[in-house]
mmCIF file of C-alpha atoms and ligand atoms in Angstrom:
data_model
loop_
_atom_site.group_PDB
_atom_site.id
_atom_site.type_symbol
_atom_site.label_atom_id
_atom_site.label_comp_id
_atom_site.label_asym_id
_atom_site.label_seq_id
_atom_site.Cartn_x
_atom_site.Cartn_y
_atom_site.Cartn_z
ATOM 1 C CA UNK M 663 0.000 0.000 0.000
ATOM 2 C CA UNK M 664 1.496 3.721 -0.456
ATOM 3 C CA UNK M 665 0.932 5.548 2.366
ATOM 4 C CA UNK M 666 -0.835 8.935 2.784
ATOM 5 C CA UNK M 667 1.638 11.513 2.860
ATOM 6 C CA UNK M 668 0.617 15.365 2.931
ATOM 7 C CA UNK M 669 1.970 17.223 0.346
ATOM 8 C CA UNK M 670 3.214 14.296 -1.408
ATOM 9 C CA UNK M 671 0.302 11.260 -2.642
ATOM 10 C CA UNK M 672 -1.816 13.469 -4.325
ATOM 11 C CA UNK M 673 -3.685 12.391 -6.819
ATOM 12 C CA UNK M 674 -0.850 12.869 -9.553
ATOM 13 C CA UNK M 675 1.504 11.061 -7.926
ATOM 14 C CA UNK M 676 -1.172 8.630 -6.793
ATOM 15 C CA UNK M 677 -1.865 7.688 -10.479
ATOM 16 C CA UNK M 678 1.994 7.352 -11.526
ATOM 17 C CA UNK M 679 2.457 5.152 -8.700
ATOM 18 C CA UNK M 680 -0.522 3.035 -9.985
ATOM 19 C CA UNK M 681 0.820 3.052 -12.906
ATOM 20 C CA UNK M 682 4.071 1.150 -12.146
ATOM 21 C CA UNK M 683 1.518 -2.060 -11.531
ATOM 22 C CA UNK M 684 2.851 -3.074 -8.317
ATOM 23 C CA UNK M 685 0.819 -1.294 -5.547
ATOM 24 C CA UNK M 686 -2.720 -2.557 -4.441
ATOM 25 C CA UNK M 687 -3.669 0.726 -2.803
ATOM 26 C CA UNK M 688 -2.794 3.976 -2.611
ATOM 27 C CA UNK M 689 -3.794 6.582 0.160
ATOM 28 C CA UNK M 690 -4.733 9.867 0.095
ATOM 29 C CA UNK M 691 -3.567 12.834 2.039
ATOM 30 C CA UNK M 692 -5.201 13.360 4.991
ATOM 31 C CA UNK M 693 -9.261 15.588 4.889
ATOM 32 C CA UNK M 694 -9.391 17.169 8.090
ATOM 33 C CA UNK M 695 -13.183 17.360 8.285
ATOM 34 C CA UNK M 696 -14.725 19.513 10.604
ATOM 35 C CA UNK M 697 -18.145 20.665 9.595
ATOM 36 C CA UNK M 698 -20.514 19.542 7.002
ATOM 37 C CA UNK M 699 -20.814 22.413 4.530
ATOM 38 C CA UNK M 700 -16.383 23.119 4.353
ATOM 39 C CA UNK M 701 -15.062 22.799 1.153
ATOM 40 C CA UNK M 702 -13.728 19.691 -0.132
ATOM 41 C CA UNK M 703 -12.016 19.068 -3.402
ATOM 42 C CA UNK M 704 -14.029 16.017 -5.354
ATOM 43 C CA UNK M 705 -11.063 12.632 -4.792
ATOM 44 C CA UNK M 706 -9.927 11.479 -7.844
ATOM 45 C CA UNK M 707 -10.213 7.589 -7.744
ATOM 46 C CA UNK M 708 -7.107 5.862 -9.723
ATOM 47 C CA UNK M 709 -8.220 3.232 -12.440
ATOM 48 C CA UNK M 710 -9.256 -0.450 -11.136
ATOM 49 C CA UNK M 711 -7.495 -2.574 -10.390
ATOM 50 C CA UNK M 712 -5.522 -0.100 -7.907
ATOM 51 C CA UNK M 713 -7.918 0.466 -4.990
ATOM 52 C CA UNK M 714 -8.074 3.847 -2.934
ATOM 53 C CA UNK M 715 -8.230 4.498 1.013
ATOM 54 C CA UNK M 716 -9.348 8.117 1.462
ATOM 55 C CA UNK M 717 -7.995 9.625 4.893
ATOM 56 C CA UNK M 718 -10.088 11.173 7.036
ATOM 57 C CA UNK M 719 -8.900 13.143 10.447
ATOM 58 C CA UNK M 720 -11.302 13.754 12.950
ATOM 59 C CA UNK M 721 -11.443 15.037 16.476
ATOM 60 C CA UNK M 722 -15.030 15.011 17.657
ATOM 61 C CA UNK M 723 -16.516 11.452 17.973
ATOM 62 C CA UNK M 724 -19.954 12.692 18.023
ATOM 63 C CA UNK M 725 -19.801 14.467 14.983
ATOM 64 C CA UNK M 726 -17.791 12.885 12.316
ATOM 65 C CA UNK M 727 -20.761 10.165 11.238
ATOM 66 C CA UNK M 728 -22.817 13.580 10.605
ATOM 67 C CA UNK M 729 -20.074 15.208 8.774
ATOM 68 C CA UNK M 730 -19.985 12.074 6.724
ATOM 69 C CA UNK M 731 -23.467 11.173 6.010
ATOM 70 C CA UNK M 732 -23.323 15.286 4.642
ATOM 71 C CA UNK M 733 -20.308 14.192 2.222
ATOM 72 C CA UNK M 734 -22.110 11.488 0.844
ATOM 73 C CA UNK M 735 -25.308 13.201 -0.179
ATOM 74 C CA UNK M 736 -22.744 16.574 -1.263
ATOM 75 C CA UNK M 737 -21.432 13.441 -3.744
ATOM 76 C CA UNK M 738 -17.839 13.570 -2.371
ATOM 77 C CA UNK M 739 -18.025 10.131 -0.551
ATOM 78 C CA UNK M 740 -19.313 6.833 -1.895
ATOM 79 C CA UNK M 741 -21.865 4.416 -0.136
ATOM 80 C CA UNK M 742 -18.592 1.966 -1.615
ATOM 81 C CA UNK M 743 -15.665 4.399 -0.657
ATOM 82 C CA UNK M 744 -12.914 2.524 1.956
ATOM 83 C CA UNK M 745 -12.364 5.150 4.415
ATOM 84 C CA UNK M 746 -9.184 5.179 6.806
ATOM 85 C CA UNK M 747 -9.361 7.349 9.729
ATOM 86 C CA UNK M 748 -5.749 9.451 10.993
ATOM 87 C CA UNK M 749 -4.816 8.179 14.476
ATOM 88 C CA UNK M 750 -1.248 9.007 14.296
ATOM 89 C CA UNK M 751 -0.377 11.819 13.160
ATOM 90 C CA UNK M 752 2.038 13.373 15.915
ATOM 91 C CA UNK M 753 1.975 17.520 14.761
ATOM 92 C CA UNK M 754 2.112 19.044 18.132
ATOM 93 C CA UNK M 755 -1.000 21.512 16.318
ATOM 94 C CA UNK M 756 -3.018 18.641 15.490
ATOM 95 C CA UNK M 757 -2.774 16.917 18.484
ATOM 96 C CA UNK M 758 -3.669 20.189 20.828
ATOM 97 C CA UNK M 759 -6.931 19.861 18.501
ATOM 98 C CA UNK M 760 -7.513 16.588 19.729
ATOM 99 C CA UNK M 761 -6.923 14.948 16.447
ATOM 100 C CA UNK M 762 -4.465 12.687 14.752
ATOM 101 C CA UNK M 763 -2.441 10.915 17.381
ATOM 102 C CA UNK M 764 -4.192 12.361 20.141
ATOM 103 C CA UNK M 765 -6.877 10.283 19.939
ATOM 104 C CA UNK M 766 -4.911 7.630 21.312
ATOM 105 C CA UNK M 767 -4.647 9.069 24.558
ATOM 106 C CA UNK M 768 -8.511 8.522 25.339
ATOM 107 C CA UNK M 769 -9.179 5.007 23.536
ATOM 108 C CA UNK M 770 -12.572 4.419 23.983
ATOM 109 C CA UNK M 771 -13.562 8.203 22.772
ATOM 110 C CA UNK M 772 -11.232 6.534 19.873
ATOM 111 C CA UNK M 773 -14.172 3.794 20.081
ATOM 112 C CA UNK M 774 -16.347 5.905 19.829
ATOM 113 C CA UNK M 775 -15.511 7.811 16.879
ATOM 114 C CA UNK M 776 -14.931 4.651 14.788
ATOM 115 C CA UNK M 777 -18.630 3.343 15.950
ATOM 116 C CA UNK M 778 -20.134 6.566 14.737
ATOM 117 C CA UNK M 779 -18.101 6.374 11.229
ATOM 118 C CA UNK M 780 -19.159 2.304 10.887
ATOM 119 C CA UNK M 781 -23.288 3.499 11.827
ATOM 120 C CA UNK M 782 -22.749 6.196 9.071
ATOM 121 C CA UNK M 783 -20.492 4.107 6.417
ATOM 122 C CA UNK M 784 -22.224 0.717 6.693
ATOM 123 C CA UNK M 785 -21.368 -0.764 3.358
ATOM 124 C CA UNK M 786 -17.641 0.382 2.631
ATOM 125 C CA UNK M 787 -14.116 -0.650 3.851
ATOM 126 C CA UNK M 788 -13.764 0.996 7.585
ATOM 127 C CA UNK M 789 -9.848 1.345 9.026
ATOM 128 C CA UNK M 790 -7.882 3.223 10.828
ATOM 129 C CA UNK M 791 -3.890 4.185 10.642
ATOM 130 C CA UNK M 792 -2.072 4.457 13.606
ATOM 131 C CA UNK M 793 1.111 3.853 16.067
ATOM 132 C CA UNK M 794 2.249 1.897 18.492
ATOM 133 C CA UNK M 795 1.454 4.256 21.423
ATOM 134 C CA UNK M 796 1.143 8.089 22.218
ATOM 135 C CA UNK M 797 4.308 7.435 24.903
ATOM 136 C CA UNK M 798 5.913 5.033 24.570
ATOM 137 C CA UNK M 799 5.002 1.190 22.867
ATOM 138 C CA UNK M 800 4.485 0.653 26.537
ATOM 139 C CA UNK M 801 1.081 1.453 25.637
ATOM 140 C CA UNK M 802 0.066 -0.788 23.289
ATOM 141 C CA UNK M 803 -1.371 -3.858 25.751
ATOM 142 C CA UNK M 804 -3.862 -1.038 26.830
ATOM 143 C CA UNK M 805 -4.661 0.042 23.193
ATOM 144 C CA UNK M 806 -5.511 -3.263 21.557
ATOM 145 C CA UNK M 807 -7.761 -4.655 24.288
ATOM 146 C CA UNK M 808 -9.891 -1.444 23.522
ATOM 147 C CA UNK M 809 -8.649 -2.069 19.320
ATOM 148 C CA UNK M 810 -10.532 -5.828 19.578
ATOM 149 C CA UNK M 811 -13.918 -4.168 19.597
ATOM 150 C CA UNK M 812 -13.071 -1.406 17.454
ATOM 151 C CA UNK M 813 -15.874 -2.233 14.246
ATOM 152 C CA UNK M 814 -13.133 -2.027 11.501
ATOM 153 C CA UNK M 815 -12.052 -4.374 8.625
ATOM 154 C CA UNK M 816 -8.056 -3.332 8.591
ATOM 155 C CA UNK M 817 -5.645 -1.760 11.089
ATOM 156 C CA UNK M 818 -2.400 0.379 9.512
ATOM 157 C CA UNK M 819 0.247 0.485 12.179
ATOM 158 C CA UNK M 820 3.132 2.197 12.289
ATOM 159 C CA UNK M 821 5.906 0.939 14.263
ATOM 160 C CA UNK M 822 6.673 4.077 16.532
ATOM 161 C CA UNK M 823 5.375 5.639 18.629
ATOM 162 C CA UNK M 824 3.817 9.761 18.653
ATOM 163 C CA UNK M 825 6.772 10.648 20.844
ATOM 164 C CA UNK M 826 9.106 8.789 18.288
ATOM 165 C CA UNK M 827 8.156 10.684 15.864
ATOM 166 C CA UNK M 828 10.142 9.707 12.209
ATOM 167 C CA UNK M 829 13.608 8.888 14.797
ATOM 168 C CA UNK M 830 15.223 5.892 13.035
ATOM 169 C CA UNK M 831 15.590 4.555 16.383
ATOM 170 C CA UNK M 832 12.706 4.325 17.839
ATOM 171 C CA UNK M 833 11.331 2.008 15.100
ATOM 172 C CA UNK M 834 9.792 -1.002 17.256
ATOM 173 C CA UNK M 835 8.676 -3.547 14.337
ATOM 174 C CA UNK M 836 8.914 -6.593 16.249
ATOM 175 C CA UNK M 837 5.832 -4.659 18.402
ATOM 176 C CA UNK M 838 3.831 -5.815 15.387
ATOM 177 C CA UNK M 839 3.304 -8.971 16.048
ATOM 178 C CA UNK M 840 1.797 -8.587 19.325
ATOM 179 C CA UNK M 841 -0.885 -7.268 17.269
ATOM 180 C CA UNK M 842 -1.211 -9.439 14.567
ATOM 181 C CA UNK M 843 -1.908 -12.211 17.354
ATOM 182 C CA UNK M 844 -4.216 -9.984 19.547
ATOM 183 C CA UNK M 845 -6.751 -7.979 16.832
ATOM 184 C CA UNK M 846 -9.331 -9.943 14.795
ATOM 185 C CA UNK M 847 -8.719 -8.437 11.441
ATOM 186 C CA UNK M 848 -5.419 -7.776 9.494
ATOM 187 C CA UNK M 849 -2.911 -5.700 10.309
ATOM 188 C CA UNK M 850 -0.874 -3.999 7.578
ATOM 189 C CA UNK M 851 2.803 -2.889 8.812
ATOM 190 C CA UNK M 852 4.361 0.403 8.619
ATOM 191 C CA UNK M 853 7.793 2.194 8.853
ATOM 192 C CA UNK M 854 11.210 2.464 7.376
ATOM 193 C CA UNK M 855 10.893 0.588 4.500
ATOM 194 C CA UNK M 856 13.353 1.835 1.816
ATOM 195 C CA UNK M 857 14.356 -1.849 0.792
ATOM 196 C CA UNK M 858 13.155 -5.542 -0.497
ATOM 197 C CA UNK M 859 15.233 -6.651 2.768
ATOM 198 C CA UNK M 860 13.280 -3.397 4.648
ATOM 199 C CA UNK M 861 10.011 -5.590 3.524
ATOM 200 C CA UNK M 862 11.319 -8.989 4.312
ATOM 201 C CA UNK M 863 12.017 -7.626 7.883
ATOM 202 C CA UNK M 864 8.588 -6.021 7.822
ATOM 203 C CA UNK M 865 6.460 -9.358 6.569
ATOM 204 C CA UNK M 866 8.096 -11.380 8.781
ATOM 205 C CA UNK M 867 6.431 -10.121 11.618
ATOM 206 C CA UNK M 868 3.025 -11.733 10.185
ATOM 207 C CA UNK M 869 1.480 -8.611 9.311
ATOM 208 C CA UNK M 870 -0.980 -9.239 6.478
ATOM 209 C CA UNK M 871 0.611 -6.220 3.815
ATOM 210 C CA UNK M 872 2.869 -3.524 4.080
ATOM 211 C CA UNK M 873 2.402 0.028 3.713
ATOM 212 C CA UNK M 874 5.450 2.448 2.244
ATOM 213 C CA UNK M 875 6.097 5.811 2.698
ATOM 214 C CA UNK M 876 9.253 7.770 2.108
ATOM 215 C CA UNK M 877 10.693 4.697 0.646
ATOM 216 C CA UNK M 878 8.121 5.044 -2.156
ATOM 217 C CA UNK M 879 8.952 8.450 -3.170
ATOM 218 C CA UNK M 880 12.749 8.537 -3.204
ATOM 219 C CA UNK M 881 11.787 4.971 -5.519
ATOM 220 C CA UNK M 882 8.495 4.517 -6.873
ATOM 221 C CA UNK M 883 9.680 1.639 -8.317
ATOM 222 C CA UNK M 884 10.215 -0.105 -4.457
ATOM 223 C CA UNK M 885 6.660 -2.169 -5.227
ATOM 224 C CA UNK M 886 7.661 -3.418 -8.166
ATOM 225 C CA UNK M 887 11.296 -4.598 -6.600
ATOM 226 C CA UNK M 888 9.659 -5.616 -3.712
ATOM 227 C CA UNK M 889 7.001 -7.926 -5.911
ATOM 228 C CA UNK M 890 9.775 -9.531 -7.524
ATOM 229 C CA UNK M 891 12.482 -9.829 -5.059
ATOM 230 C CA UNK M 892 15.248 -9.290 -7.112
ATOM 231 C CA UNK M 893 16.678 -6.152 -8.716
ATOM 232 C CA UNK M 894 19.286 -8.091 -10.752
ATOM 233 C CA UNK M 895 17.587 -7.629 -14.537
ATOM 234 C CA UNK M 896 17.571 -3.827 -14.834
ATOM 235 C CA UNK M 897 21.363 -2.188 -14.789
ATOM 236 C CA UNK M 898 21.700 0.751 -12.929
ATOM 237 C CA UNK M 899 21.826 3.038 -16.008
ATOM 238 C CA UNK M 900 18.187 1.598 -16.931
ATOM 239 C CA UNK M 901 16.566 2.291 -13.338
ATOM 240 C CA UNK M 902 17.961 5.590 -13.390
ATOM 241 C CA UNK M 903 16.185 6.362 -16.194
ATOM 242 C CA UNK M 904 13.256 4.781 -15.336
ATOM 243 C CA UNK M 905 13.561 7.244 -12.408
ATOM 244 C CA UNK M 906 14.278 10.706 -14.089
ATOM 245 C CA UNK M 907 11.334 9.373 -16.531
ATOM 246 C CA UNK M 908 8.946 9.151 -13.563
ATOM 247 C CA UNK M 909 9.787 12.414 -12.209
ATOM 248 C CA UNK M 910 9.451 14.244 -15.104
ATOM 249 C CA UNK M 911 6.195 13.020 -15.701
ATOM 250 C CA UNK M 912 5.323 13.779 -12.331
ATOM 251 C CA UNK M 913 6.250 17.724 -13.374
ATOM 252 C CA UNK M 914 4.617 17.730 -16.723
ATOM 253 C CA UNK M 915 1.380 16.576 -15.125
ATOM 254 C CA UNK M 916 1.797 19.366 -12.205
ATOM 255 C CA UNK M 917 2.580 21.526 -14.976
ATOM 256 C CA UNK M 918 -0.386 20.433 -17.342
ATOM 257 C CA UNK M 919 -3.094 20.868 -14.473
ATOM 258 C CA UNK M 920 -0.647 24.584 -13.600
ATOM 259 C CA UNK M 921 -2.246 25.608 -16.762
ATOM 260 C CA UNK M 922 -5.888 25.149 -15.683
ATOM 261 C CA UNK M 923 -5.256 26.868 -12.540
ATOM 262 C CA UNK M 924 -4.617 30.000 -13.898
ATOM 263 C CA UNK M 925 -1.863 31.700 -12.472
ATOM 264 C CA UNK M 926 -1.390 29.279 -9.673
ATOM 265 C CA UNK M 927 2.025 27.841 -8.992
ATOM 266 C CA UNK M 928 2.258 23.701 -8.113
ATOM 267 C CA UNK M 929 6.281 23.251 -8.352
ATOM 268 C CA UNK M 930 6.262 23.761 -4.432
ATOM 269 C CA UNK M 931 4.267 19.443 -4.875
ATOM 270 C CA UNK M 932 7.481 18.638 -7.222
ATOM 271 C CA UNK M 933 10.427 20.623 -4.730
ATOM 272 C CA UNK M 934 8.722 18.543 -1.644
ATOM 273 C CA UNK M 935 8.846 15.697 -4.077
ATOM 274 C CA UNK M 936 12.613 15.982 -4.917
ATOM 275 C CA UNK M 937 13.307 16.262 -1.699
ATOM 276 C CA UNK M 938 12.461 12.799 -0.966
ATOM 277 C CA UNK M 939 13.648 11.625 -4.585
ATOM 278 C CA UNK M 940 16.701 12.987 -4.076
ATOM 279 C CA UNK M 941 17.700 10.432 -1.372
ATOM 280 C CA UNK M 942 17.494 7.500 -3.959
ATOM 281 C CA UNK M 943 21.528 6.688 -3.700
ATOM 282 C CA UNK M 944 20.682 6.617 -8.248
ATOM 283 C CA UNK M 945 19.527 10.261 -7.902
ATOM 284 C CA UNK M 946 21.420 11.931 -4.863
ATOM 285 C CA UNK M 947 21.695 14.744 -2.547
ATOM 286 C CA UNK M 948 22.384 17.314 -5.454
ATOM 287 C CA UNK M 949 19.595 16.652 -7.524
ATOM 288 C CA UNK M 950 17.583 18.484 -4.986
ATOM 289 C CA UNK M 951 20.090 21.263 -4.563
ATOM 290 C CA UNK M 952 19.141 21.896 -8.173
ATOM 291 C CA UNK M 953 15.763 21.958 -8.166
ATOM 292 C CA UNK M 954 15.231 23.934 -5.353
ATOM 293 C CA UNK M 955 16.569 26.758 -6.971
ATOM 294 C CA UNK M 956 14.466 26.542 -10.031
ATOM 295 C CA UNK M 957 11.932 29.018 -10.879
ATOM 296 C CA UNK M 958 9.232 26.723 -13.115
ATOM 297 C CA UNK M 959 8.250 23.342 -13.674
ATOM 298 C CA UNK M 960 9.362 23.829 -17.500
ATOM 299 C CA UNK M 961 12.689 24.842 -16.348
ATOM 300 C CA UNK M 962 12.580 21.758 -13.940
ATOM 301 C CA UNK M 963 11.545 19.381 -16.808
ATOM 302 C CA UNK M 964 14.091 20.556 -18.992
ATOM 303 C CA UNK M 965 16.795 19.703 -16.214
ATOM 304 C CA UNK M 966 15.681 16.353 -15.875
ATOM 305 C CA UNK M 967 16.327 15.705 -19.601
ATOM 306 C CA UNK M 968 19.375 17.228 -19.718
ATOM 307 C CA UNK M 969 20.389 15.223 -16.683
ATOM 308 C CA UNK M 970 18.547 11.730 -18.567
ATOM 309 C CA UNK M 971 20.540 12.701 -21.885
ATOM 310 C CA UNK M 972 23.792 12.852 -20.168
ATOM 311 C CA UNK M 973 23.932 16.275 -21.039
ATOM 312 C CA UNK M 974 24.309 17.384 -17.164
ATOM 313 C CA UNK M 975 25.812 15.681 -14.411
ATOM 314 C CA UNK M 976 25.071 15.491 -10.718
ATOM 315 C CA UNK M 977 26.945 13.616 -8.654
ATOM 316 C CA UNK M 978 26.002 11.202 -5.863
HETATM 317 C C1 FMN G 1564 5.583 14.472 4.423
HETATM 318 C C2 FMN G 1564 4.751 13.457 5.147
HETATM 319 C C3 FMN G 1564 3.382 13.600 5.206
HETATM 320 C C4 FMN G 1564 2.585 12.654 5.881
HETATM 321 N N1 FMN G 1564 1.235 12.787 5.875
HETATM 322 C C5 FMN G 1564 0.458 11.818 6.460
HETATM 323 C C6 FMN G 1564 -0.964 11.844 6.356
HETATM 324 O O1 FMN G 1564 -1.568 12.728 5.725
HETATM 325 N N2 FMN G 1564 -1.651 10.848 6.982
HETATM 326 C C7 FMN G 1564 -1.028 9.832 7.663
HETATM 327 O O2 FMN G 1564 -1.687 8.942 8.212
HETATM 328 N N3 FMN G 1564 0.311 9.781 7.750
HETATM 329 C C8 FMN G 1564 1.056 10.721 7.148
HETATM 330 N N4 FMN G 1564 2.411 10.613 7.186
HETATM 331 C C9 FMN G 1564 3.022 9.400 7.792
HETATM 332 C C10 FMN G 1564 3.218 8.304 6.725
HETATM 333 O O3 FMN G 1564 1.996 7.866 6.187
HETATM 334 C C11 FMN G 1564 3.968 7.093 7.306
HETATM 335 O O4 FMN G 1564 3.215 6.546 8.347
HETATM 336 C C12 FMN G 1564 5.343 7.470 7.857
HETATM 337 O O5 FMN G 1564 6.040 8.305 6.956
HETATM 338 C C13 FMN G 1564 6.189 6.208 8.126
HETATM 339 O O6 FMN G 1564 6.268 5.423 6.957
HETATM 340 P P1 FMN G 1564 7.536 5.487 5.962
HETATM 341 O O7 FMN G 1564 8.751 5.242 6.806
HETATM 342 O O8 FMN G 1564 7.260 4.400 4.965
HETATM 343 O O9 FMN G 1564 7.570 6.855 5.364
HETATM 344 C C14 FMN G 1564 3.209 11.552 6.534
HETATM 345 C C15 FMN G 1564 4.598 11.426 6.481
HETATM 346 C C16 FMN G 1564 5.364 12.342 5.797
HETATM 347 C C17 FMN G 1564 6.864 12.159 5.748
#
């Protein structure tokens, strides 16, 4: 699955990724919904077979089953839709709204919520994303005893906790298996998986499917590698390619939807985008020293063909 990331799966990128043929289902960024008339741009579903989980964050369980009975007859939700609800985001502004990984603090107001979104989405996939604790994973015991009666069909966790943020070290996968035995529908892992052997680690704790990230945007290729478990058939001048070809699609289809916009700029989605990219060891560090100083997504597309035709080089 590829993850929702703010900023970075929107639908663009959401469709390229498709594209590749290797991902089952892609996320969106997270809707903050608050009341039933806001604003909401209509979600772009990516072509079958690729299914999509639209994000929701919340923070008051009474509401949100309102708020999405309104989106449905507004025609932005689906009777069918899968809908995934936020539980970890750890922005210190989210949280003090009582949203995001807050609500694990108070799990059966967490309960709650999810009971009022099942009553109000009866007939589409229900889940929630999450961590392993607001603390510390010292939480977690507490969390899935109140998780088994949660009324959802899938469980994203990722393996940290709110107070370890994105730290490298305080990635706790092994955590996930305590879940996987405990909770009564699947659980899908998540965190830190730049590799196949990231994966491997990730599967073996028995979680049913595996959710990427970061990983998938410095190589939106990692699905495919990871499908097929072996990276030997393409040389490195071929997935480098493949790579500048991605991203520069990824511009010309910022820069083709620019145009409708009329006058409004979308190369701040590509430099957020290369920031990421630029960590794939085939791309490097000064790719995004580059872009970040470019003006336009034409000028940006015409650096990626001049670095594809050899014509510029940046070193890695
Ligand atoms: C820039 C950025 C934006 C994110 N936005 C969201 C979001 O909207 N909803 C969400 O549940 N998680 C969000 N996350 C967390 C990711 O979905 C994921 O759980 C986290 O990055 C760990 O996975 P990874 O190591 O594969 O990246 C975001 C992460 C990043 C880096």
């Amino acid at each position: 699955m590829l993850a929702p990331m703010e900023g970075l799966t929107n639908r663009w990128m959401r469709r390229l990724i498709a594209e590749t043929g290797a991902v089952d289902v892609v996320a969106t960024e997270f809707i903050r919904i608050t009341s039933a008339s806001q604003k909401i741009a209509p979600v772009e579903r990516p072509p079958s077979p690729t299914e999509l989980q639209i994000q929701l964050m919340a923070s008051e369980p009474e509401a949100v089953g309102g708020v999405i009975q309104h989106l449905k007859r507004r025609g932005i939700l689906q009777e069918d839709d899968w809908i995934d609800l936020n539980v970890g985001c750890p922005s210190t502004k989210v949280n003090a709204r009582g949203a995001g990984a807050a609500l694990l603090t108070d799990p059966e107001r967490l309960l709650t919520m999810l009971n009022s979104m099942r009553e109000s989405h009866p007939n589409g996939r229900l889940s929630m994303k999450t961590r392993i604790g607001f603390n510390s994973s010292e939480d977690l015991p507490m969390l899935l005893n109140t998780l088994q009666r949660a009324p959802i069909d899938l469980i994203t966790i990722h393996a940290r906790s709110q107070k370890g943020r994105y730290d490298p070290d305080a990635l706790e996968v092994d955590k996930l298996s305590y879940a996987v035995e405990t909770l009564p529908y699947p659980v899908i892992g998540n965190g830190d998986i730049f590799t196949v052997e990231d994966a491997q680690r990730m599967l073996a704790t028995g979680v049913a499917g595996i959710m990427c990230g970061r990983g998938a945007i410095s190589n939106p290729f990692l699905f495919r590698e990871i499908r097929e478990n072996d990276n030997s058939a393409r040389s490195e001048l071929d997935r480098k390619n493949e790579l500048l070809t991605f991203a520069n699609r990824y511009a010309e289809a910022l820069h083709q939807e620019e145009q409708e916009l009329k006058g409004q700029t979308l190369i701040g989605s590509y430099k957020e985008f290369s920031y990421w990219f630029s960590r794939n060891p085939l791309i490097g560090a000064e790719y995004f020293s580059n872009v970040k100083r470019m003006g336009t997504l034409e000028e940006i597309q015409r650096f990626n063909r001049s670095v594809q035709n050899g014509e510029t080089k940046i070193c890695q």
